[in-house]
């Protein structure tokens, strides 16, 4: 009988412990539940190149994007052309991008559109650096959220020397250079 | 006209952001032809860590529980291990796993503006709750870190139980260190030093890949080295499992003490019947235990002091502190020549060395309390372990130790007692 009672009490304690533990965890964090995603701040990025090598994914989840509304559409795009190229054409030997991820398209004299093919881009930031030094700085890196697996602690975040990475809310998972995001989403 | 408005927007935006001023070296064009600027391709998050993954975790835990208790099938557990290795390991790239989720939860508890998704909370809570009722079924075949080690443990040898105990303290140390790391903002050490994630992701730093390979190599002979000596989440699981209502039992019906399972557990998790020579005069035992209990507070205090004395070296797990040290050394000419990206970048920024050192000092300050608590925690654990050792419980059968048994089922086939026999 007393054995029985002891068991009952133990069971009760165990149940209470389970409820208390779950409850306490929930009380501690419940209000803060929000899904966060990693993103890098292009304003801080120093184009060190680690985004290519330090993402757990190969190729990296970090891609370059061109913010068209600040792009100069220049004929002589430094982000596109290898310095010292003889001809301003689309020959592979003239391209700065190691994977030829940037497409150059004639729009109207003297403007060209530079579109980045994200499937080819490895996030090396070479074009970003050049565009920043000689051009408008419309190329910059972002984590592509549909590729990123949202690691517990982003491995680039830990190794980025400029401390660019932070967690952003699901509702606003990109950081644009200008804060002017009207071109970020097609109108619904 | 278009670019004027773009410029205005830009100026406004930069003012708000206050970061890098964007000077447009070339005016954005005013197109004459019909040209629509393309939209930026900014797809929504793919939804990693979604609810269905919680569901799969729950299903895997339930299935394991079934294999451990009802089917009593080592094969079944093995099969689930393979699934976990493929799904939680290779498919989900080992991230986020319940082991690492501990830090997310701690971060949400300790740090004011850090949140955590409920999926991650469920990853943290579920295995612990299962442990409270059924023992460490999570370790048996669901944990991606455990699964890979379980699968490579081909020729396990048993190590000396005393050595096992000493090395086993490593996991408490790791748990303490990980907590310290989260609380001081040094980062998620469990993830930083995860030995197997590099394999799952086919990438990662060289050092970690080598550490993982080594650990697996050792793991062929010394089964589950990470689980036994390092896993910080294993500490919590063990605590829960200690009080588990149901726990795996080696014989399905009363043990006949044939000793056949004696050497079956590669994890030293089987408690043997108390040997004769250990049965002692209860008065002597009680006296020793009382002394240990009495000394525990002194010991804990010593631990705190010891931890405090170590706060300086411990603070180097924080990147700010290690960078500050590096910069100081470079400035004093102790290190020269090598390129080091972190300090290189630092020197390109406008921050002065003095600011950095001040920041590092503030971090080190935080480590004072943290390290003292860390030391006290370790001393507390060691005291408890000693007291446990001192209390000799009379045991007459072979049974798994609830705290350290991984519920792996390796001992099942050794027991000749058939159900109902
Ligand atoms: S690691 Fe940081 S600084 Fe380097 S390229 Fe990536 S975001 Fe830029
Ligand atoms: S240069 Fe590098 S960052 Fe730029 S598009 Fe090519 S791969 Fe991407
Ligand atoms: S969170 Fe992980 S997958 Fe995403 S960019 Fe960072 S390291 Fe890559
Ligand atoms: S001890 Fe840790 S690593 Fe090993 S199976 Fe359990 S939770 Fe996983
Ligand atoms: S199930 Fe058996 S073999 Fe496996 S850890 Fe527990 S006691 Fe050891």
PDB file of C-alpha atoms and ligand atoms in Angstrom, chain A residues 37-40 51 54-57 59-62 143-145 147-157 165, chain B residues 95 201, ligand 3:
ATOM      1  CA  UNK A  37      16.994  35.007 -40.432  1.00  0.00           C
ATOM      2  CA  UNK A  38      20.579  35.934 -40.971  1.00  0.00           C
ATOM      3  CA  UNK A  39      21.390  38.865 -43.188  1.00  0.00           C
ATOM      4  CA  UNK A  40      24.467  40.932 -43.873  1.00  0.00           C
ATOM      5  CA  UNK A  51      31.386  34.979 -47.922  1.00  0.00           C
ATOM      6  CA  UNK A  54      32.732  30.419 -45.090  1.00  0.00           C
ATOM      7  CA  UNK A  55      29.143  29.614 -45.889  1.00  0.00           C
ATOM      8  CA  UNK A  56      28.307  26.029 -45.040  1.00  0.00           C
ATOM      9  CA  UNK A  57      26.812  25.725 -48.500  1.00  0.00           C
ATOM     10  CA  UNK A  59      28.261  27.576 -53.560  1.00  0.00           C
ATOM     11  CA  UNK A  60      27.588  30.116 -50.888  1.00  0.00           C
ATOM     12  CA  UNK A  61      24.092  31.304 -50.032  1.00  0.00           C
ATOM     13  CA  UNK A  62      25.479  34.802 -50.323  1.00  0.00           C
ATOM     14  CA  UNK A 143      22.139  36.308 -48.263  1.00  0.00           C
ATOM     15  CA  UNK A 144      19.569  34.797 -50.572  1.00  0.00           C
ATOM     16  CA  UNK A 145      16.962  33.695 -48.080  1.00  0.00           C
ATOM     17  CA  UNK A 147      18.911  29.214 -50.347  1.00  0.00           C
ATOM     18  CA  UNK A 148      20.195  29.918 -46.854  1.00  0.00           C
ATOM     19  CA  UNK A 149      19.497  27.087 -44.435  1.00  0.00           C
ATOM     20  CA  UNK A 150      19.453  29.521 -41.519  1.00  0.00           C
ATOM     21  CA  UNK A 151      22.111  27.826 -39.436  1.00  0.00           C
ATOM     22  CA  UNK A 152      21.876  28.010 -35.703  1.00  0.00           C
ATOM     23  CA  UNK A 153      24.822  30.334 -35.790  1.00  0.00           C
ATOM     24  CA  UNK A 154      25.715  31.405 -39.287  1.00  0.00           C
ATOM     25  CA  UNK A 155      29.233  30.314 -39.929  1.00  0.00           C
ATOM     26  CA  UNK A 156      29.997  33.431 -41.948  1.00  0.00           C
ATOM     27  CA  UNK A 157      28.632  35.601 -39.175  1.00  0.00           C
ATOM     28  CA  UNK A 165      25.795  39.728 -39.969  1.00  0.00           C
TER      29      UNK A 165
ATOM     30  CA  UNK B  95      21.231  22.349 -38.255  1.00  0.00           C
ATOM     31  CA  UNK B 201      27.783  19.946 -44.865  1.00  0.00           C
TER      32      UNK B 201
HETATM   33  S1  LIG C   3      23.121  31.059 -42.212  1.00  0.00           S
HETATM   34 FE1  LIG C   3      24.298  29.311 -42.836  1.00  0.00          FE
HETATM   35  S2  LIG C   3      23.600  28.856 -44.893  1.00  0.00           S
HETATM   36 FE2  LIG C   3      22.972  30.912 -44.409  1.00  0.00          FE
HETATM   37  S3  LIG C   3      24.560  32.235 -45.197  1.00  0.00           S
HETATM   38 FE3  LIG C   3      25.015  31.813 -43.097  1.00  0.00          FE
HETATM   39  S4  LIG C   3      26.344  30.083 -43.115  1.00  0.00           S
HETATM   40 FE4  LIG C   3      25.366  30.196 -45.105  1.00  0.00          FE
END
